[in-house]
Coordinates of C-alpha atoms in Angstrom, one line a residue:
Chain A
X1 CA -17.0 47.3 44.9
X2 CA -16.1 51.2 45.7
X3 CA -12.5 49.9 46.2
X4 CA -12.6 48.6 43.1
X5 CA -14.2 52.1 41.1
X6 CA -11.1 53.6 43.0
X7 CA -8.5 51.1 41.0
X8 CA -10.3 51.4 37.5
X9 CA -9.8 55.4 38.2
X10 CA -6.1 55.1 38.9
X11 CA -5.5 52.5 35.7
X12 CA -7.1 54.9 34.1
X13 CA -5.9 57.7 35.1
X14 CA -2.0 55.8 34.8
X15 CA -2.5 54.8 30.9
X16 CA -3.1 58.3 30.1
X17 CA -0.5 60.2 32.0
X18 CA 2.4 57.8 32.6
X19 CA 1.7 55.0 30.1
X20 CA 4.2 57.3 27.6
X21 CA 6.7 57.4 30.1
X22 CA 6.5 53.8 31.2
X23 CA 6.9 52.8 27.0
X24 CA 10.1 50.2 25.8
X25 CA 10.7 51.0 22.4
X26 CA 7.0 51.4 20.8
X27 CA 5.3 49.2 23.6
X28 CA 3.5 49.7 26.3
X29 CA 1.6 48.4 28.6
X30 CA -1.7 48.4 29.6
X31 CA -3.1 48.6 33.4
X32 CA -6.4 48.7 32.0
X33 CA -6.4 44.3 31.0
X34 CA -4.5 43.3 34.2
X35 CA -7.4 45.6 35.7
X36 CA -10.0 43.7 34.1
X37 CA -8.7 40.1 35.1
X38 CA -8.6 41.2 38.6
X39 CA -12.2 42.2 38.3
X40 CA -13.2 39.4 36.6
X41 CA -11.6 37.1 39.2
X42 CA -13.2 38.4 41.8
X43 CA -17.1 39.1 40.7
X44 CA -17.2 36.5 37.9
X45 CA -17.9 36.6 34.3
X46 CA -20.9 38.3 34.3
X47 CA -19.5 41.7 36.0
X48 CA -16.3 40.7 34.1
X49 CA -17.9 41.1 31.1
X50 CA -19.8 44.8 31.6
X51 CA -17.0 45.4 33.3
X52 CA -14.5 44.2 30.0
X53 CA -16.7 46.1 27.5
X54 CA -17.9 49.4 29.4
X55 CA -14.0 50.3 30.1
X56 CA -13.1 49.5 26.4
X57 CA -15.8 50.8 24.8
X58 CA -14.6 54.5 27.1
X59 CA -10.7 54.1 26.0
X60 CA -12.0 53.8 22.5
X61 CA -13.1 56.8 22.3
X62 CA -9.8 58.4 24.5
X63 CA -7.6 56.4 22.2
X64 CA -7.1 57.9 18.3
X65 CA -5.0 55.2 17.6
X66 CA -7.4 52.2 17.9
X67 CA -10.5 50.7 15.7
X68 CA -13.6 51.4 18.4
X69 CA -14.8 47.9 19.3
X70 CA -11.3 46.6 19.8
X71 CA -10.9 47.0 22.8
X72 CA -14.8 46.1 23.8
X73 CA -14.4 43.1 22.1
X74 CA -10.8 42.5 23.5
X75 CA -11.8 43.6 27.6
X76 CA -15.0 41.6 27.1
X77 CA -13.5 38.2 26.0
X78 CA -10.8 38.7 28.8
X79 CA -13.1 39.1 31.8
X80 CA -16.1 36.6 30.1
X81 CA -12.7 34.3 30.7
X82 CA -11.3 35.2 33.7
X83 CA -14.8 34.9 35.6
X84 CA -14.8 31.0 35.4
X85 CA -11.2 31.5 37.6
X86 CA -13.3 33.1 40.2
X87 CA -13.6 30.9 43.8
X88 CA -11.2 28.1 41.4
X89 CA -8.0 28.9 42.9
X90 CA -7.4 26.3 45.2
X91 CA -8.6 23.4 43.3
X92 CA -7.2 24.5 39.7
X93 CA -3.7 25.0 41.6
X94 CA -1.7 27.6 42.0
X95 CA 0.8 26.9 38.8
X96 CA -2.4 26.4 36.4
X97 CA -4.1 29.4 38.2
X98 CA -1.5 31.5 36.7
X99 CA -1.0 29.8 33.7
X100 CA -4.8 30.4 33.1
X101 CA -5.3 33.6 33.5
X102 CA -1.1 34.3 31.6
X103 CA -3.4 32.5 28.5
X104 CA -6.2 34.6 28.7
X105 CA -4.6 37.7 28.8
X106 CA -2.3 35.8 26.2
X107 CA -5.7 35.2 23.8
X108 CA -6.6 38.8 24.2
X109 CA -3.8 40.3 22.8
X110 CA -3.8 37.9 19.6
X111 CA -7.4 39.4 19.1
X112 CA -6.1 43.1 19.4
X113 CA -2.8 42.8 17.5
X114 CA -4.9 41.0 14.8
X115 CA -7.2 42.9 14.3
X116 CA -5.1 46.0 14.5
X117 CA -2.7 44.7 12.2
X118 CA -4.7 41.6 9.9
X119 CA -2.2 42.9 6.8
X120 CA 0.6 42.2 9.2
X121 CA -0.7 38.6 9.9
X122 CA -1.0 37.8 5.5
X123 CA 2.0 39.0 5.1
X124 CA 4.5 39.4 7.5
X125 CA 3.5 37.3 9.6
X126 CA 7.0 37.3 11.8
X127 CA 6.3 41.3 12.1
X128 CA 3.0 40.4 13.6
X129 CA 5.0 38.3 15.8
X130 CA 6.5 40.4 17.6
X131 CA 4.6 43.0 18.1
X132 CA 2.5 40.7 19.5
X133 CA 4.6 39.0 21.8
X134 CA 5.9 42.5 23.2
X135 CA 2.9 44.3 24.1
X136 CA 1.9 40.9 25.5
X137 CA 5.0 39.8 27.5
X138 CA 5.4 43.9 28.8
X139 CA 1.4 43.8 30.2
X140 CA 2.3 40.4 31.7
X141 CA 5.4 41.7 33.5
X142 CA 4.2 44.0 35.1
X143 CA 1.0 41.9 36.0
X144 CA 4.2 39.5 37.5
X145 CA 5.5 42.6 39.1
X146 CA 2.3 43.1 41.0
X147 CA 1.7 39.3 41.9
X148 CA 4.3 39.9 44.6
X149 CA 1.6 43.0 46.2
X150 CA -1.6 41.7 44.9
X151 CA -1.4 37.9 44.3
X152 CA -4.3 37.4 41.9
X153 CA -5.1 33.9 43.5
X154 CA -6.1 35.4 46.5
X155 CA -8.7 37.9 45.7
Chain B
X1 CA -42.4 26.6 30.7
X2 CA -41.5 30.3 30.7
X3 CA -40.8 30.4 34.6
X4 CA -38.1 27.5 33.1
X5 CA -36.7 29.8 30.5
X6 CA -36.1 32.7 33.5
X7 CA -34.8 30.1 34.6
X8 CA -31.9 28.9 31.9
X9 CA -31.7 33.1 30.8
X10 CA -30.8 34.1 34.6
X11 CA -28.1 30.5 34.8
X12 CA -26.6 30.8 31.3
X13 CA -26.8 34.8 31.8
X14 CA -22.9 35.3 31.9
X15 CA -22.7 33.7 28.3
X16 CA -25.8 35.8 27.4
X17 CA -23.7 38.8 28.1
X18 CA -20.8 37.5 26.1
X19 CA -22.3 37.3 23.1
X20 CA -24.3 39.9 22.8
X21 CA -21.3 41.8 24.0
X22 CA -19.2 40.4 21.5
X23 CA -22.4 41.3 18.9
X24 CA -22.2 44.5 19.5
X25 CA -18.1 44.9 19.8
X26 CA -18.4 43.4 15.6
X27 CA -21.4 46.4 15.1
X28 CA -19.1 49.0 16.6
X29 CA -16.5 47.3 14.4
X30 CA -17.3 47.6 11.5
X31 CA -19.7 51.0 11.9
X32 CA -16.0 52.5 13.2
X33 CA -15.4 55.2 11.0
X34 CA -18.7 56.6 10.8
X35 CA -19.5 60.3 11.5
X36 CA -20.6 59.9 14.5
X37 CA -18.3 57.7 16.0
X38 CA -15.0 60.9 14.8
X39 CA -17.3 63.8 16.8
X40 CA -17.8 61.3 19.7
X41 CA -13.6 60.3 19.9
X42 CA -13.4 64.0 19.2
X43 CA -14.9 65.1 22.4
X44 CA -13.3 62.3 24.0
X45 CA -9.7 63.5 22.7
X46 CA -10.6 66.8 24.3
X47 CA -11.5 65.8 27.4
X48 CA -8.1 63.0 27.6
X49 CA -6.1 66.7 26.6
X50 CA -8.1 69.1 28.7
X51 CA -6.4 65.7 31.6
X52 CA -3.4 66.0 30.2
X53 CA -2.8 69.4 29.7
X54 CA -0.7 70.2 33.0
X55 CA 1.0 67.2 32.4
X56 CA 2.6 68.9 29.4
X57 CA 3.0 72.0 31.0
X58 CA 4.9 71.2 33.4
X59 CA 7.1 68.7 31.1
X60 CA 7.2 71.3 28.6
X61 CA 8.8 74.1 31.5
X62 CA 11.2 71.2 32.1
X63 CA 12.1 70.7 28.4
X64 CA 11.8 74.5 27.4
X65 CA 15.7 75.3 29.2
X66 CA 17.4 72.5 27.5
X67 CA 15.8 72.7 24.4
X68 CA 17.0 76.6 24.6
X69 CA 20.4 76.0 25.1
X70 CA 20.8 73.5 22.2
X71 CA 18.6 75.7 19.9
X72 CA 21.0 78.9 20.6
X73 CA 23.7 76.6 19.2
X74 CA 21.4 75.4 16.4
X75 CA 20.9 78.9 15.4
X76 CA 24.4 79.6 15.2
X77 CA 25.7 77.0 12.8
X78 CA 22.6 77.7 10.6
X79 CA 23.4 81.1 10.1
X80 CA 26.2 80.5 8.9
X81 CA 25.1 77.9 6.6
X82 CA 21.9 80.4 5.6
X83 CA 25.0 82.6 4.2
X84 CA 27.0 80.1 2.4
X85 CA 23.7 78.6 1.0
X86 CA 22.5 81.8 0.2
X87 CA 25.4 82.3 -2.3
X88 CA 24.3 78.2 -4.0
X89 CA 20.8 79.7 -4.2
X90 CA 22.0 82.5 -6.9
X91 CA 24.0 79.7 -8.3
X92 CA 21.2 77.7 -8.5
X93 CA 19.0 79.8 -9.9
X94 CA 20.8 80.5 -12.5
X95 CA 21.5 77.6 -13.7
X96 CA 18.1 76.8 -13.0
X97 CA 17.1 79.9 -15.5
X98 CA 19.8 78.1 -17.8
X99 CA 17.5 74.6 -18.2
X100 CA 14.2 76.5 -17.6
X101 CA 13.3 73.7 -14.6
X102 CA 10.3 74.7 -13.5
X103 CA 9.5 74.2 -9.5
X104 CA 7.5 71.1 -9.5
X105 CA 5.9 72.1 -5.6
X106 CA 5.5 74.4 -3.6
X107 CA 4.6 73.1 0.5
X108 CA 3.4 74.9 3.2
X109 CA 4.6 74.1 6.8
X110 CA 1.6 74.4 9.4
X111 CA 3.4 73.8 13.1
X112 CA 1.4 71.9 15.7
X113 CA 1.7 70.8 19.3
X114 CA 1.6 67.2 20.0
X115 CA -1.2 66.9 21.8
X116 CA -1.4 62.9 22.8
X117 CA -0.3 60.1 22.0
X118 CA -2.3 57.6 21.6
X119 CA -3.2 55.3 25.8
X120 CA -3.0 52.2 23.8
X121 CA -0.5 49.2 24.0
X122 CA 1.4 49.9 21.0
X123 CA 2.6 53.0 19.8
X124 CA 0.9 53.9 16.5
X125 CA -0.5 57.3 16.6
X126 CA -0.2 61.1 17.7
X127 CA -3.0 63.9 18.0
X128 CA -1.5 67.1 17.1
X129 CA -4.2 70.5 18.0
X130 CA -4.5 71.6 14.2
X131 CA -6.9 70.2 11.7
X132 CA -9.2 71.2 9.1
X133 CA -9.1 74.8 10.2
X134 CA -5.8 75.1 10.1
X135 CA -5.6 73.7 6.1
X136 CA -4.9 70.3 7.5
X137 CA -5.6 67.0 4.9
X138 CA -6.2 63.1 5.1
X139 CA -2.4 62.1 4.0
X140 CA -0.5 64.9 4.2
X141 CA 2.6 64.6 5.2
X142 CA 3.7 65.3 9.2
X143 CA 7.2 66.0 10.0
X144 CA 10.1 67.7 12.3
X145 CA 14.2 69.6 11.2
X146 CA 15.1 66.3 11.5
X147 CA 12.4 64.4 9.5
X148 CA 9.6 62.5 8.1
X149 CA 7.2 60.9 11.2
X150 CA 4.1 60.0 9.9
X151 CA 1.0 60.9 7.8
X152 CA -2.7 62.3 8.2
X153 CA -4.8 59.6 8.5
X154 CA -8.0 61.0 9.9
X155 CA -8.8 65.2 10.3
X156 CA -11.2 66.9 13.2
X157 CA -11.9 70.7 13.2
X158 CA -8.5 71.3 15.5
X159 CA -7.3 68.2 15.6
X160 CA -6.1 65.7 13.6
X161 CA -5.2 61.7 14.6
X162 CA -1.3 60.7 12.9
X163 CA -0.2 57.6 12.0
X164 CA 3.9 57.6 13.0
X165 CA 6.8 55.7 11.4
X166 CA 6.6 54.0 13.9
X167 CA 3.5 51.9 13.2
X168 CA 4.3 48.3 11.8
X169 CA 2.1 49.0 8.6
X170 CA 3.8 52.4 7.7
X171 CA 5.9 52.2 4.3
X172 CA 7.5 54.9 3.0
X173 CA 9.0 55.4 -1.2
X174 CA 12.6 56.5 -0.3
X175 CA 15.4 57.7 -2.1
X176 CA 18.7 57.2 -0.7
X177 CA 21.3 59.8 -2.1
X178 CA 23.4 60.6 -3.3
X179 CA 23.7 57.5 -5.2
X180 CA 20.1 57.9 -6.3
X181 CA 18.7 54.4 -5.0
X182 CA 15.5 53.5 -4.7
X183 CA 13.0 51.9 -2.3
X184 CA 10.4 51.1 0.4
X185 CA 11.0 51.6 4.0
X186 CA 9.4 50.3 7.4
X187 CA 9.8 50.4 10.8
X188 CA 12.1 47.8 12.5
X189 CA 12.5 49.2 16.4
X190 CA 14.6 51.4 18.0
X191 CA 14.3 54.3 15.1
X192 CA 16.0 52.0 13.2
X193 CA 14.2 51.3 9.8
X194 CA 14.5 48.8 6.9
X195 CA 15.0 49.3 3.9
X196 CA 13.4 47.2 1.1
X197 CA 13.5 46.6 -2.7
X198 CA 17.0 48.3 -3.0
X199 CA 19.1 46.9 -5.6
X200 CA 22.4 44.8 -5.0
X201 CA 23.7 47.0 -7.1
X202 CA 23.4 49.9 -5.8
X203 CA 26.5 52.5 -4.1
X204 CA 24.9 52.9 -0.7
X205 CA 27.0 54.0 2.0
X206 CA 27.0 54.3 5.7
X207 CA 26.3 58.1 6.0
X208 CA 23.8 58.4 3.0
X209 CA 21.6 60.6 3.2
X210 CA 18.0 59.6 2.7
X211 CA 14.7 61.8 1.4
X212 CA 11.5 60.2 0.2
X213 CA 11.5 59.7 -3.2
X214 CA 8.4 61.2 -4.2
X215 CA 6.8 58.0 -5.8
X216 CA 3.6 58.1 -4.0
X217 CA 0.6 60.5 -4.5
X218 CA 1.4 61.2 -0.3
X219 CA 5.0 62.7 0.6
X220 CA 6.5 64.9 -2.6
X221 CA 9.8 64.8 -3.0
X222 CA 12.8 65.7 -1.1
X223 CA 11.6 65.2 2.4
X224 CA 14.3 64.5 4.9
X225 CA 13.6 60.4 6.6
X226 CA 17.0 60.0 8.3
X227 CA 20.4 58.6 7.3
X228 CA 21.7 55.5 6.7
X229 CA 23.7 53.2 9.3
X230 CA 24.2 50.0 7.5
X231 CA 23.8 48.0 4.4
X232 CA 23.6 44.2 4.0
X233 CA 23.0 41.3 1.1
X234 CA 20.0 40.1 1.4
X235 CA 21.2 36.5 0.5
X236 CA 18.7 34.7 -0.8
X237 CA 16.8 37.8 -3.1
X238 CA 18.7 40.3 -6.4
X239 CA 18.4 42.8 -3.0
X240 CA 20.3 44.6 -0.6
X241 CA 18.9 45.3 2.8
X242 CA 19.5 48.8 4.4
X243 CA 19.3 50.6 8.1
X244 CA 18.3 53.5 8.2
X245 CA 18.5 56.1 11.9
X246 CA 15.2 57.6 12.4
X247 CA 17.3 61.1 14.0
X248 CA 13.4 62.1 16.3
X249 CA 12.1 60.1 19.7
X250 CA 8.8 59.6 18.6
X251 CA 8.1 59.0 21.8
X252 CA 8.8 62.4 23.4
X253 CA 7.6 64.8 20.7
X254 CA 6.8 67.9 21.6
X255 CA 5.7 70.0 17.9
X256 CA 5.9 68.9 15.0
X257 CA 4.8 70.7 11.7
X258 CA 1.9 69.3 8.7
X259 CA 4.0 69.7 5.0
X260 CA 0.8 71.0 2.7
X261 CA 0.4 70.2 -0.7
X262 CA -0.3 73.3 -2.2
X263 CA 0.2 72.7 -5.3
X264 CA 1.2 70.3 -7.9
X265 CA 1.8 71.8 -10.9
X266 CA 2.7 68.0 -13.2

């Protein structure tokens, strides 16, 4: 647990200090969602939801550009769904395990983008899709790189 | 019975906590603009600014030498331009007197430092270090010498949140000079914006200047926006699609100006 607290602090500082430097155009990765995925896969849904909600709530207050409550919602979903992957990496197989992890992030980003850009969803769907996919892909690519260092299924 | 209920709750506690967190999240979403939330955000923003301040200072130091050189060059160019503009001003005043022209707007510019660029995965806002104490109001335009970069969406005592021009929902009424054609500008990507609702018969060329149209109550007319980089016909409609380049790099802004409309004589 101590290890995860330290990782959370590092992820939080990276999000605050480096996310602008790491941004490509208008998009930047979400390190905290990656943390929640790892946390939930390790500790299960109950703790995953608690961690997701708390981290989301804290970051909501720190970021003036996001609706308060939206990040607790998305991170809780990630924590809840990610928790179902706990101890199932061998039963599901490597491919399915990674695929489900990816789908959880894609789904949570959809929720986040929908609430943030509800107008675009109904009026300019292509722009909505671009916003959703670009942010998701960037975060997923960071997650993919992390697999070489700390594989999710070995947690 | 009670023991069974407790056991069921214990067994399904992850479902219960999830439902509870979703309900709480929705309550927070629907109360996100309350005064309490704004106050808490202000405190949190101050913490972020405090954490980021050493990094900002370091970045400022690195950039200041480079900027200094550019500014010296610009100063020389501007002083030369000023001389020629003084001549135009005299001529302009004389012509205005002749036409009995009344000056419609008086804009005051407040300098501001970028405190925070937002943290989440989409770059849609930034926080600046001036607020209601400096006279900033909601919907005030935010710009740099190169042009409009956004508008104020929320104001605290000593800080304000700016919705950037790069936000997918940002729209701006513009006029293309010298043709005078008007349109609606929206961000595309990589400092390029699309202008829609431009009539097909408009005469627009690459390099034309783009300024605010003044049709909205938010942006006064004539504020610089960018430069036309391409013009294309929309095959399905009787409109042109004009691409406009924004000269500022939005992710590396240090100083901006808030334009305060002191008076608007109708």
